[in-house]
mmCIF file of C-alpha atoms in Angstrom:
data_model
loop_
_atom_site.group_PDB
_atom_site.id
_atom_site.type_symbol
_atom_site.label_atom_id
_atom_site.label_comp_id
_atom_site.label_asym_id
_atom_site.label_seq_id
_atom_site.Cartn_x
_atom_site.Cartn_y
_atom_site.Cartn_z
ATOM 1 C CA UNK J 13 5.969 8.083 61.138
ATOM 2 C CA UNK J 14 5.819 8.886 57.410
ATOM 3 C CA UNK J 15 4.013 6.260 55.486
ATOM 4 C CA UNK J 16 5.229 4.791 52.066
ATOM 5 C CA UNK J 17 3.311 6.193 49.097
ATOM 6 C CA UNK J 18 0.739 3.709 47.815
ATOM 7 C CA UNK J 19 2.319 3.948 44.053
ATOM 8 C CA UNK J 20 5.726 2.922 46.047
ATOM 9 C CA UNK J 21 3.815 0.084 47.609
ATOM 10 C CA UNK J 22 1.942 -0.611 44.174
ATOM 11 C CA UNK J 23 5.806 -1.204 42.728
ATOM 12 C CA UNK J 24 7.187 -3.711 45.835
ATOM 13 C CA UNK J 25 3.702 -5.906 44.874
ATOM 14 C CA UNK J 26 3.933 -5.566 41.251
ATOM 15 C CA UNK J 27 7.934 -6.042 40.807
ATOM 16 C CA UNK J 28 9.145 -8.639 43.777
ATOM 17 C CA UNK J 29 12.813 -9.064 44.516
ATOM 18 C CA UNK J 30 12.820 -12.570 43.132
ATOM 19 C CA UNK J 31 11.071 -11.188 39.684
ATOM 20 C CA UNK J 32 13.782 -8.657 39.669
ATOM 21 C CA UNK J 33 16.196 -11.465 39.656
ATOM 22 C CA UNK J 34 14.859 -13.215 37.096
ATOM 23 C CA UNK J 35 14.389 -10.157 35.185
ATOM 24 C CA UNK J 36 18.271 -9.269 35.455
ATOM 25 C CA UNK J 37 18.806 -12.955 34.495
ATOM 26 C CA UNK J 38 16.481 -12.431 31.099
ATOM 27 C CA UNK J 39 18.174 -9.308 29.947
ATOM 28 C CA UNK J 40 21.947 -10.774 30.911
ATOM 29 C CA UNK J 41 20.506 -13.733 28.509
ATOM 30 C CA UNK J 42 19.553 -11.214 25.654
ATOM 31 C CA UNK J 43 22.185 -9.096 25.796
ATOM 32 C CA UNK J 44 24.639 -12.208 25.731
ATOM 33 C CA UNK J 45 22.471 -13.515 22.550
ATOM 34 C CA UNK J 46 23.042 -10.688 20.221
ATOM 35 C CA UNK J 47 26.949 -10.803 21.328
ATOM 36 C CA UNK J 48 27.174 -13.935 19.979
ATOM 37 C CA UNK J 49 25.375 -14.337 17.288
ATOM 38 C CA UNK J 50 26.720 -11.095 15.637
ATOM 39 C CA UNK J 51 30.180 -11.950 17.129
ATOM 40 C CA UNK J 52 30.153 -15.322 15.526
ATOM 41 C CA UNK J 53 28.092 -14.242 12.595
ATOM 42 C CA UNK J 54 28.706 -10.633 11.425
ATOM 43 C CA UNK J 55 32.350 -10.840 9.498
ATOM 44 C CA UNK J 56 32.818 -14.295 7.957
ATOM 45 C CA UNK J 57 36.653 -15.113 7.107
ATOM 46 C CA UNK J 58 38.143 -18.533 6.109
ATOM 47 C CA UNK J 59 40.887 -19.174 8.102
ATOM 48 C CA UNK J 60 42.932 -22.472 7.493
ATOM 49 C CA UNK J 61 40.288 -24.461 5.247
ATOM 50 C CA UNK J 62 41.818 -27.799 4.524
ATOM 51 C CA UNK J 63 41.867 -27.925 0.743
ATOM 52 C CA UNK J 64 44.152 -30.619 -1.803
ATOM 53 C CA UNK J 65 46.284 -29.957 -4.442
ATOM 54 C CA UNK J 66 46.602 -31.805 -7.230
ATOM 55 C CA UNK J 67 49.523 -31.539 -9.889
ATOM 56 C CA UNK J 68 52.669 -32.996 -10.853
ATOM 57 C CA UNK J 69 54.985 -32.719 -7.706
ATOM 58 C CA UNK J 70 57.305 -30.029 -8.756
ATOM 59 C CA UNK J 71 53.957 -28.045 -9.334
ATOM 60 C CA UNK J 72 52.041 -29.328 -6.105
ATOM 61 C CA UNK J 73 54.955 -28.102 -3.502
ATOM 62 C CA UNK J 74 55.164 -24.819 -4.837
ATOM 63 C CA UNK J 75 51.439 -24.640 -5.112
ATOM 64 C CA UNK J 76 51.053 -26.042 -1.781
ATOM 65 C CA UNK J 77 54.037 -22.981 -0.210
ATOM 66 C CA UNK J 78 52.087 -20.089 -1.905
ATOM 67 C CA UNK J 79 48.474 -21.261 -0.752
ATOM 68 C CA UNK J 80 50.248 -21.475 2.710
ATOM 69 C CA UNK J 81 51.612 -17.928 2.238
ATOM 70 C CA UNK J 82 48.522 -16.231 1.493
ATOM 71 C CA UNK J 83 47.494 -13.349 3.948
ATOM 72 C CA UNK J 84 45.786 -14.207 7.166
ATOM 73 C CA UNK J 85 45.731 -17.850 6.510
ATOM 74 C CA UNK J 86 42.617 -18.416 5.017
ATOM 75 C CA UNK J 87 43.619 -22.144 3.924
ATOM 76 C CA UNK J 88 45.480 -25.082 4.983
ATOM 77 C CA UNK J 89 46.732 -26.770 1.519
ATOM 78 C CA UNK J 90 48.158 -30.149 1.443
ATOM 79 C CA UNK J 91 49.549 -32.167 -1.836
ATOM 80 C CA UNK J 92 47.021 -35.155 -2.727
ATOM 81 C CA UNK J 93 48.522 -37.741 -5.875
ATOM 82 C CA UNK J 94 45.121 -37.377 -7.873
ATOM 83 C CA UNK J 95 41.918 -36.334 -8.153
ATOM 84 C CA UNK J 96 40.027 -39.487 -7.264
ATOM 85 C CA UNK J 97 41.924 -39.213 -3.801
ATOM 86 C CA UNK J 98 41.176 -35.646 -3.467
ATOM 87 C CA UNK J 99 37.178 -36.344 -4.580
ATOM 88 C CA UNK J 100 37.644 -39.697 -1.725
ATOM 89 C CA UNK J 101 38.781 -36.943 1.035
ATOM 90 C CA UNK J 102 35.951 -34.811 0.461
ATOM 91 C CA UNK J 103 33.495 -37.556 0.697
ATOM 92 C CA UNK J 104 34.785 -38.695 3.817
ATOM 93 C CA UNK J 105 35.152 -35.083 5.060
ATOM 94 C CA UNK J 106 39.059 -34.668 5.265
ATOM 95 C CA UNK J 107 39.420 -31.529 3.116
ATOM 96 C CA UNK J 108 36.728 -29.497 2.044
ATOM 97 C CA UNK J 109 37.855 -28.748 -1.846
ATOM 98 C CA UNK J 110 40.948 -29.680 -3.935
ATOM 99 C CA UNK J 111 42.613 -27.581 -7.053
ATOM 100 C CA UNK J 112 43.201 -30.098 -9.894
ATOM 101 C CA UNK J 113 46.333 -28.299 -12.094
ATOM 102 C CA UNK J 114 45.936 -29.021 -15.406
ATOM 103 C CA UNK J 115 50.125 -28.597 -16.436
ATOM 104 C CA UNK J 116 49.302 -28.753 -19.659
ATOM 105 C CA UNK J 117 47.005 -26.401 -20.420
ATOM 106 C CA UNK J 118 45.574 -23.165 -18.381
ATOM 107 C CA UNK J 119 42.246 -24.163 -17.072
ATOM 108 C CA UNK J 120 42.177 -26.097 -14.085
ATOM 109 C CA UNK J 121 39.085 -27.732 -12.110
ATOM 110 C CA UNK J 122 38.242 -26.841 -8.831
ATOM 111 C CA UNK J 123 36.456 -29.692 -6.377
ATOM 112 C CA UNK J 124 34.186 -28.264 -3.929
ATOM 113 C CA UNK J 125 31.256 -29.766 -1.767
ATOM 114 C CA UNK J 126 27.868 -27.790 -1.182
ATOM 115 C CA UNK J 127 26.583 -30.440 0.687
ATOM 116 C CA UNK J 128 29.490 -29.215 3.330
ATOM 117 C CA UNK J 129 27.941 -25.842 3.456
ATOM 118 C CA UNK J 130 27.023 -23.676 0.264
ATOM 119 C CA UNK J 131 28.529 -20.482 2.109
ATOM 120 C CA UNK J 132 32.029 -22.407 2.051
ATOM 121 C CA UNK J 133 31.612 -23.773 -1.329
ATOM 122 C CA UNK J 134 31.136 -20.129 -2.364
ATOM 123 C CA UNK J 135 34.145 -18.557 -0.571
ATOM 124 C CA UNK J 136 36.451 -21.355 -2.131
ATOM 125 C CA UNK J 137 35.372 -20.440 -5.609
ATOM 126 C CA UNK J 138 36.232 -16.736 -4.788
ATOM 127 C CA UNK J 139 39.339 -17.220 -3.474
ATOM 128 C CA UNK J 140 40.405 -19.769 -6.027
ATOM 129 C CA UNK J 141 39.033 -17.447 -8.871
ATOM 130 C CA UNK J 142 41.345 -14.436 -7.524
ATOM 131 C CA UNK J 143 44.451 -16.739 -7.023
ATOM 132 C CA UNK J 144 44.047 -18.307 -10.835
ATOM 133 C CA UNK J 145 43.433 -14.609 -12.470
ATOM 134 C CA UNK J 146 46.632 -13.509 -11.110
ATOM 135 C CA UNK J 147 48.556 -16.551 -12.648
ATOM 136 C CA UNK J 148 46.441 -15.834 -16.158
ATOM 137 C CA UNK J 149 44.939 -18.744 -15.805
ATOM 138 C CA UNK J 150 41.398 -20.147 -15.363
ATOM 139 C CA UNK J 151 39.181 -22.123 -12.851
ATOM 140 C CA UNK J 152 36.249 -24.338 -13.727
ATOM 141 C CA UNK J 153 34.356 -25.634 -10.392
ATOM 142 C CA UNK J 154 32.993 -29.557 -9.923
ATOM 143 C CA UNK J 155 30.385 -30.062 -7.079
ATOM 144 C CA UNK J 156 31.266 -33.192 -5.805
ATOM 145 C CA UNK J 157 28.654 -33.570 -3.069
ATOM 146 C CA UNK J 158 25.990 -31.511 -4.010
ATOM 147 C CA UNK J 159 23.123 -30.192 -1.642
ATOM 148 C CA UNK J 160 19.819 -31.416 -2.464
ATOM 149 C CA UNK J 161 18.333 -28.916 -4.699
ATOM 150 C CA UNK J 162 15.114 -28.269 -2.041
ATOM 151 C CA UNK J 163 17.944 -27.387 0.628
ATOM 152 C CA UNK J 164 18.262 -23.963 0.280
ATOM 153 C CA UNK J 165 21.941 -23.025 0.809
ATOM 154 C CA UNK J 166 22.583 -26.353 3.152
ATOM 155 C CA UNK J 167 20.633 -25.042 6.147
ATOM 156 C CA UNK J 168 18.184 -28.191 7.003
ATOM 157 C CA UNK J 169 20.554 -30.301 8.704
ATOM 158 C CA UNK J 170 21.199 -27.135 11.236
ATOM 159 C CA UNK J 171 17.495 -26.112 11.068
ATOM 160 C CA UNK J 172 16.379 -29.764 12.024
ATOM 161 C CA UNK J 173 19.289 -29.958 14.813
ATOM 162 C CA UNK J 174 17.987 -26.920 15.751
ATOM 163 C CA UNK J 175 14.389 -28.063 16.661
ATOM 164 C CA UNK J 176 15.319 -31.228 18.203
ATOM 165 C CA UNK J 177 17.024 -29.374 20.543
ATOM 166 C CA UNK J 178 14.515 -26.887 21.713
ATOM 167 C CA UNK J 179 12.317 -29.474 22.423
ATOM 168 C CA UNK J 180 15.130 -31.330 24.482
ATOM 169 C CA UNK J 181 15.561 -28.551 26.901
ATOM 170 C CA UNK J 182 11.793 -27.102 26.919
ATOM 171 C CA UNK J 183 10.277 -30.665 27.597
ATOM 172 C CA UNK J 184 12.965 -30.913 30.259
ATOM 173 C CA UNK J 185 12.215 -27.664 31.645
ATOM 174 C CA UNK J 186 8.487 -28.141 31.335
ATOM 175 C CA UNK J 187 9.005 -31.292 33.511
ATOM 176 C CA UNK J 188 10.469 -29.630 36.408
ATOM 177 C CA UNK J 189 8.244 -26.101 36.295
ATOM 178 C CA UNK J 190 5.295 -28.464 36.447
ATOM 179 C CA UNK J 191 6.408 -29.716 40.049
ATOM 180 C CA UNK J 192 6.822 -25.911 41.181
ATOM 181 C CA UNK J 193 9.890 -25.632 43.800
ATOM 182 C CA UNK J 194 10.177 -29.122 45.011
ATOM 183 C CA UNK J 195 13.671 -30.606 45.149
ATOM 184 C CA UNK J 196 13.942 -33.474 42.481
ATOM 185 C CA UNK J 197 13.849 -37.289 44.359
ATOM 186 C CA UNK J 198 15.948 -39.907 43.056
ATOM 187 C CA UNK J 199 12.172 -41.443 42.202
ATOM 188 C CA UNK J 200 11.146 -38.473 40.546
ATOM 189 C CA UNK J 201 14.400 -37.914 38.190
ATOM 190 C CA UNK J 202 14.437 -41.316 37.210
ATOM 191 C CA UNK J 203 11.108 -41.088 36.022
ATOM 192 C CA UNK J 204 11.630 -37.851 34.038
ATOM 193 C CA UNK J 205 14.813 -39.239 32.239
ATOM 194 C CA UNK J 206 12.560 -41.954 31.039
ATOM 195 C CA UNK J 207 9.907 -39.398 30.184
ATOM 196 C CA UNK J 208 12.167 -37.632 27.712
ATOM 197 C CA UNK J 209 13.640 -40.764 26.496
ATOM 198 C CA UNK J 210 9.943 -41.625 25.377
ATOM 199 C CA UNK J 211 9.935 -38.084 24.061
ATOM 200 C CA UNK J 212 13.242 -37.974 22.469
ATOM 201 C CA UNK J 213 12.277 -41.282 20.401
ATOM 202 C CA UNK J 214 9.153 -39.467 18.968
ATOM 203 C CA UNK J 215 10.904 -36.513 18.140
ATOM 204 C CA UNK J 216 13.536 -37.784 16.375
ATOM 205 C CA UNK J 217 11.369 -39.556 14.346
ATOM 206 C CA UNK J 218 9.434 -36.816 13.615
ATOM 207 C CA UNK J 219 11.855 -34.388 12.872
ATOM 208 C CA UNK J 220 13.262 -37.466 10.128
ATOM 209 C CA UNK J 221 9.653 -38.018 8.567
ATOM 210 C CA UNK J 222 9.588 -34.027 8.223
ATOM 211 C CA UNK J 223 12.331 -33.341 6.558
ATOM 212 C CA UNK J 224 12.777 -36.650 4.690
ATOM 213 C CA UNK J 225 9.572 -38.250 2.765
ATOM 214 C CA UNK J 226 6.821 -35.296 3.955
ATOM 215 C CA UNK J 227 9.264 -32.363 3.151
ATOM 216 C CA UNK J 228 11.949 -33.757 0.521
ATOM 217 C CA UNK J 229 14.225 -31.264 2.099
ATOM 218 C CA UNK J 230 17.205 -33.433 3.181
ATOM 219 C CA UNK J 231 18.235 -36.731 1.581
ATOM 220 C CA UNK J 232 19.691 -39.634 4.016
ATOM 221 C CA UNK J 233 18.946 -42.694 5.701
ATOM 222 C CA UNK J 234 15.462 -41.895 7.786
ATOM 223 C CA UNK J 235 16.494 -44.594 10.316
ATOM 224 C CA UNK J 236 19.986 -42.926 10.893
ATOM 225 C CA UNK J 237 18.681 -39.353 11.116
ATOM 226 C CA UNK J 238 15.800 -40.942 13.643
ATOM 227 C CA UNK J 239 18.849 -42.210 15.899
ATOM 228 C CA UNK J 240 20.931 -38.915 15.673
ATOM 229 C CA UNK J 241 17.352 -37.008 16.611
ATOM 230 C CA UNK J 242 16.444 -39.022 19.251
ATOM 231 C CA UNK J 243 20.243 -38.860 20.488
ATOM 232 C CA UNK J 244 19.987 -35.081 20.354
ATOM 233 C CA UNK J 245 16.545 -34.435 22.287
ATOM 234 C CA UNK J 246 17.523 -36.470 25.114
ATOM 235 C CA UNK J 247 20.573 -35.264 25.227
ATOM 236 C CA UNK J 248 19.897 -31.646 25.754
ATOM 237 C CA UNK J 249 16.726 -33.173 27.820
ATOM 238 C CA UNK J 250 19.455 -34.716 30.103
ATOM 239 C CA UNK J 251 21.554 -31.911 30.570
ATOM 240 C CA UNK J 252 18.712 -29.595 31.214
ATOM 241 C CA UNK J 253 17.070 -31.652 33.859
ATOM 242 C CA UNK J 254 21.319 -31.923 35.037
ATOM 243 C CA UNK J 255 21.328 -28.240 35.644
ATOM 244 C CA UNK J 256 18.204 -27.942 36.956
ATOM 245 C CA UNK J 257 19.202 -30.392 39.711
ATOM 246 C CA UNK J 258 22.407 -28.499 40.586
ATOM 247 C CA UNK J 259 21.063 -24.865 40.812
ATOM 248 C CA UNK J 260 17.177 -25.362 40.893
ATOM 249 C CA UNK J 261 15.218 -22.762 37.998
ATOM 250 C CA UNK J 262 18.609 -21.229 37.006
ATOM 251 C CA UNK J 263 19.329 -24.458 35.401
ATOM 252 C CA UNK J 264 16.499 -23.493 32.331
ATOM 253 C CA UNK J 265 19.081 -20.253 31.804
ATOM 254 C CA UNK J 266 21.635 -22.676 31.883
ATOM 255 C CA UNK J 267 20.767 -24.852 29.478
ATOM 256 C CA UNK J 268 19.777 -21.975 26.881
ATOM 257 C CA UNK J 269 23.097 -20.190 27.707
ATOM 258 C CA UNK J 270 25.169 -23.390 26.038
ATOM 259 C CA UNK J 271 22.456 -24.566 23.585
ATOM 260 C CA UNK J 272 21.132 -21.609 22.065
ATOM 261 C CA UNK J 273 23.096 -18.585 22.755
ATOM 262 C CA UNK J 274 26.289 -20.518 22.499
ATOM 263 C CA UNK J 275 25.474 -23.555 20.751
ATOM 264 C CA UNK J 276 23.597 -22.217 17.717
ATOM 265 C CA UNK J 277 25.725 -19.626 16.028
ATOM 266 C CA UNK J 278 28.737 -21.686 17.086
ATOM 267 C CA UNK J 279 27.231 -24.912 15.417
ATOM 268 C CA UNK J 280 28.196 -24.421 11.445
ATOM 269 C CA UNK J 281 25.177 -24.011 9.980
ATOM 270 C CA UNK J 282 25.030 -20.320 8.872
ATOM 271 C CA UNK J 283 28.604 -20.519 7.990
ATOM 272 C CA UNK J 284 30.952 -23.602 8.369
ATOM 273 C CA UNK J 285 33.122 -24.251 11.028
ATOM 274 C CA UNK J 286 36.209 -22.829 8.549
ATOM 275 C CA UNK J 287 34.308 -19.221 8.301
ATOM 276 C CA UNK J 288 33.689 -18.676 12.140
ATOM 277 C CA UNK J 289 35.789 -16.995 14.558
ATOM 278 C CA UNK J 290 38.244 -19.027 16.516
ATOM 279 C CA UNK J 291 36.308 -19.155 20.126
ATOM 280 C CA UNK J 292 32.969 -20.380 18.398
ATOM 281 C CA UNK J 293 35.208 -22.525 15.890
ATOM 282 C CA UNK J 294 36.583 -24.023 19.106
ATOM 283 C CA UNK J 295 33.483 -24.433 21.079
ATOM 284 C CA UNK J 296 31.068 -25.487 18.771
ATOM 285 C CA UNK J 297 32.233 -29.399 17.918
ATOM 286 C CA UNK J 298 32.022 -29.983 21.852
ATOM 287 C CA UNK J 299 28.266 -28.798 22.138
ATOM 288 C CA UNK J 300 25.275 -30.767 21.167
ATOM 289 C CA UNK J 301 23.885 -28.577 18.182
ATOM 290 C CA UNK J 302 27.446 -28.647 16.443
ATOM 291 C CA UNK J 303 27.531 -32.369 16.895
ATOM 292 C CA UNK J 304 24.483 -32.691 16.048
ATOM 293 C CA UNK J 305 24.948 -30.429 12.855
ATOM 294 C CA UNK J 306 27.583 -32.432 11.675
ATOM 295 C CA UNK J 307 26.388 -35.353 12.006
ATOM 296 C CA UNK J 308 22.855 -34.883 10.435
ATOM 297 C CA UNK J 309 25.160 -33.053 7.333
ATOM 298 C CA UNK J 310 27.172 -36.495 7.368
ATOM 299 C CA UNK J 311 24.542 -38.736 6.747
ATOM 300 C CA UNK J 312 22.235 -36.886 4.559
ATOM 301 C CA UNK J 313 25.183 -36.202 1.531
ATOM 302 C CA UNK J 314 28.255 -38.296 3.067
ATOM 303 C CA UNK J 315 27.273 -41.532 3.602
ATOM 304 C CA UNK J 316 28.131 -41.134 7.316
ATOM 305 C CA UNK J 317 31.502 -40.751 6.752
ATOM 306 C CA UNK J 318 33.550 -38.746 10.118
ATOM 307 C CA UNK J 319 30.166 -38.729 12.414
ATOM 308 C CA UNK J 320 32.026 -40.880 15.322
ATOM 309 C CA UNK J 321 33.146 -37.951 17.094
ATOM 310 C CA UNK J 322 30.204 -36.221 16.983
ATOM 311 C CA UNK J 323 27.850 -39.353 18.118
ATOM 312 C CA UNK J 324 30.636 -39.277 21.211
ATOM 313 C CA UNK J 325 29.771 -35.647 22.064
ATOM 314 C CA UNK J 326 26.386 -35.980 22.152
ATOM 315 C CA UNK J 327 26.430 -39.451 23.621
ATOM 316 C CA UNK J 328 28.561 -37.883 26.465
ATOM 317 C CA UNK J 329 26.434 -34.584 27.475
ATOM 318 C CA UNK J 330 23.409 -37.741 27.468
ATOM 319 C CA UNK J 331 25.424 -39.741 29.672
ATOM 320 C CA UNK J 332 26.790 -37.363 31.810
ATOM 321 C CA UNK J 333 23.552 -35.333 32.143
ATOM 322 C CA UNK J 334 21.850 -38.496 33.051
ATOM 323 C CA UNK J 335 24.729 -39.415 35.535
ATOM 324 C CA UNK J 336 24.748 -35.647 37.239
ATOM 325 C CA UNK J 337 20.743 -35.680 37.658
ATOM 326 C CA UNK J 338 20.585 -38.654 39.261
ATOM 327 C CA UNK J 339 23.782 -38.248 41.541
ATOM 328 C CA UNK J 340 22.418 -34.860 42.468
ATOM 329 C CA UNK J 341 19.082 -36.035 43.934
ATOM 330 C CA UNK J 342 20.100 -38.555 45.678
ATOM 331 C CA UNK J 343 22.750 -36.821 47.807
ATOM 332 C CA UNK J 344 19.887 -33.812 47.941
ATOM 333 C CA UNK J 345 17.599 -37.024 49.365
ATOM 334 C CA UNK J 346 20.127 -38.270 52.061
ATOM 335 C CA UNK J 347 20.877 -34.411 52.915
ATOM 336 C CA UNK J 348 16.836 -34.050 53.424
ATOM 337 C CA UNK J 349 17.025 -37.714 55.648
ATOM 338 C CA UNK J 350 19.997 -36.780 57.927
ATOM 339 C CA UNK J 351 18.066 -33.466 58.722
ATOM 340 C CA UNK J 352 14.949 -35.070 59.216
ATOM 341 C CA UNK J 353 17.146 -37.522 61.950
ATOM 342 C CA UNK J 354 18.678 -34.582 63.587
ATOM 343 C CA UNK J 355 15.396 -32.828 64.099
ATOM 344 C CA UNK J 356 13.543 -36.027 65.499
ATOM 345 C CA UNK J 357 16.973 -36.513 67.853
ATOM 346 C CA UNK J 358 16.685 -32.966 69.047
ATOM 347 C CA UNK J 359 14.878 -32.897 72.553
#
């Protein structure tokens, strides 16, 4: 009988069917992580921006048709009575910028909002500049809600989402790798979800102190950016220890498939929600680093204003990953007691 070579042997030691697994898992992971991002990141186009227009009516609706006309429908235009409602819809996140017409003279104003994303600011401009030149006329551009000069190109709020929720889903993880293959008890979940709600309180606050009086990076109330933080970490935290319950250490690839490799370039921080393709457009309000983008954007330059539905999002993924883990081990505990009973039973 031939005998297996001892490098052949060396291999099934060294590389174990359940490594190989994971391995497969890792790569699927990376190779799904540079589809997105570049996918979602690689050819920015604005594609129905809501934007005002502001001019006498006769001026307005045919302002309003050829905006609407332009190729590939890079805005959504609709006629606002003045500029002090167009400036009030930007604050409170309706439209991103506004044309004021001046109709008697040839240089009209352009409102725009950095704080919104600097990136989107930027591509307004452009497009606004082009669309003027062509009617010899030109465009002079108002920031109404600037970014904070020591926020280079509006990226904290997304870079301080960001964090929180890496250390949601790696304090999570780090929770359940710790206990090595055990099945989660009711006991045991509860007391992790009340683990990460301790962390989740000292992260957000840390993440607010770091970017607010240490850093001077991101204006905003530091109580209301501690909330959204500690929202966000045990949100993620939740859902991680969710998955982990329903499919054991496949959960961890889990969570970073929807927070990271999905979740990040989808979230509007690199480019607004107006410059990304439709899927990530679509998916990006519904997971918790585009809430949590949006919201932390809202209250550092817009008093708040819109972050209700974003609160909800990441209130529900906490709820409902809080609801699932729980659920989950204790139908896994009476699974584990009925087969205990049918062994004792068994003569």
């Amino acid at each position: 009988m031939t005998q297996p070579s001892p490098f052949l042997a060396e291999v099934k030691e060294a590389v174990t069917p359940r490594a190989t697994l994971l391995v497969a898992g890792v790569l699927a992971l990376s190779l799904l992580f540079i589809t997105s991002y570049v996918g979602a990141l690689h050819d920015p186009k604005p594609k129905d921006v809501p934007v005002g227009v502001v001019a006498p009516p006769a001026v307005a609706e045919q302002t309003v048709d050829r905006l609407s006309a332009l190729p590939d429908g890079p805005l959504d235009p609709r006629a606002l009575p003045d500029a002090e409602t167009a400036r009030a819809q930007i604050v409170n996140r309706d439209i991103y910028g506004a044309l004021v017409i001046d109709p008697a003279g040839t240089r009209d104003t352009l409102l725009v909002s950095t704080g919104a994303g600097r990136v989107l600011a930027l591509t307004l401009e452009t497009v606004f500049t082009d669309l003027e030149r062509t009617q010899d006329r030109t465009l002079r551009t108002v920031d109404v809600v600037p970014a904070d000069p020591q926020d280079a190109n509006g990226l904290t709020s997304f870079y301080l989402v960001v964090g929180w929720c890496v250390g949601g889903y790696l304090c999570a993880s780090i929770m359940t790798i710790s206990s090595g293959a055990r099945s989660p008890t009711p006991r045991r979940t509860l007391i992790r979800l009340l683990s990460m709600t301790v962390v989740a309180a000292v992260a957000g606050l840390g993440g607010a102190l770091i970017v607010g009086p240490i850093l001077g990076a991101l204006p905003g109330s530091t109580a209301a950016l501690w909330g959204l933080g500690a929202l966000t970490v045990f949100a993620v935290g939740a859902a991680t220890l969710a998955f982990q319950s329903l499919i054991g250490m496949a959960g961890i690839g889990m969570a970073i498939l929807i927070v990271v490799i999905l979740g990040n370039p989808s979230a509007g921080g690199a480019l607004p929600p107006p410059l990304l393709p439709p899927f990530w457009r679509d998916i990006g309000p519904a997971l918790p680093p585009g809430a949590g983008t949006w919201a932390a954007r809202s209250i550092a330059y817009f008093k708040g204003n819109d972050s209700t539905g974003s609160l909800l999002v990441l209130s529900a993924w906490a709820v409902g990953g809080t609801v699932v883990a729980l659920l989950t081990a204790v139908l896994r505990g009476r699974g584990r007691d009925r087969d205990r009973t049918e062994t004792a039973a068994t003569p």
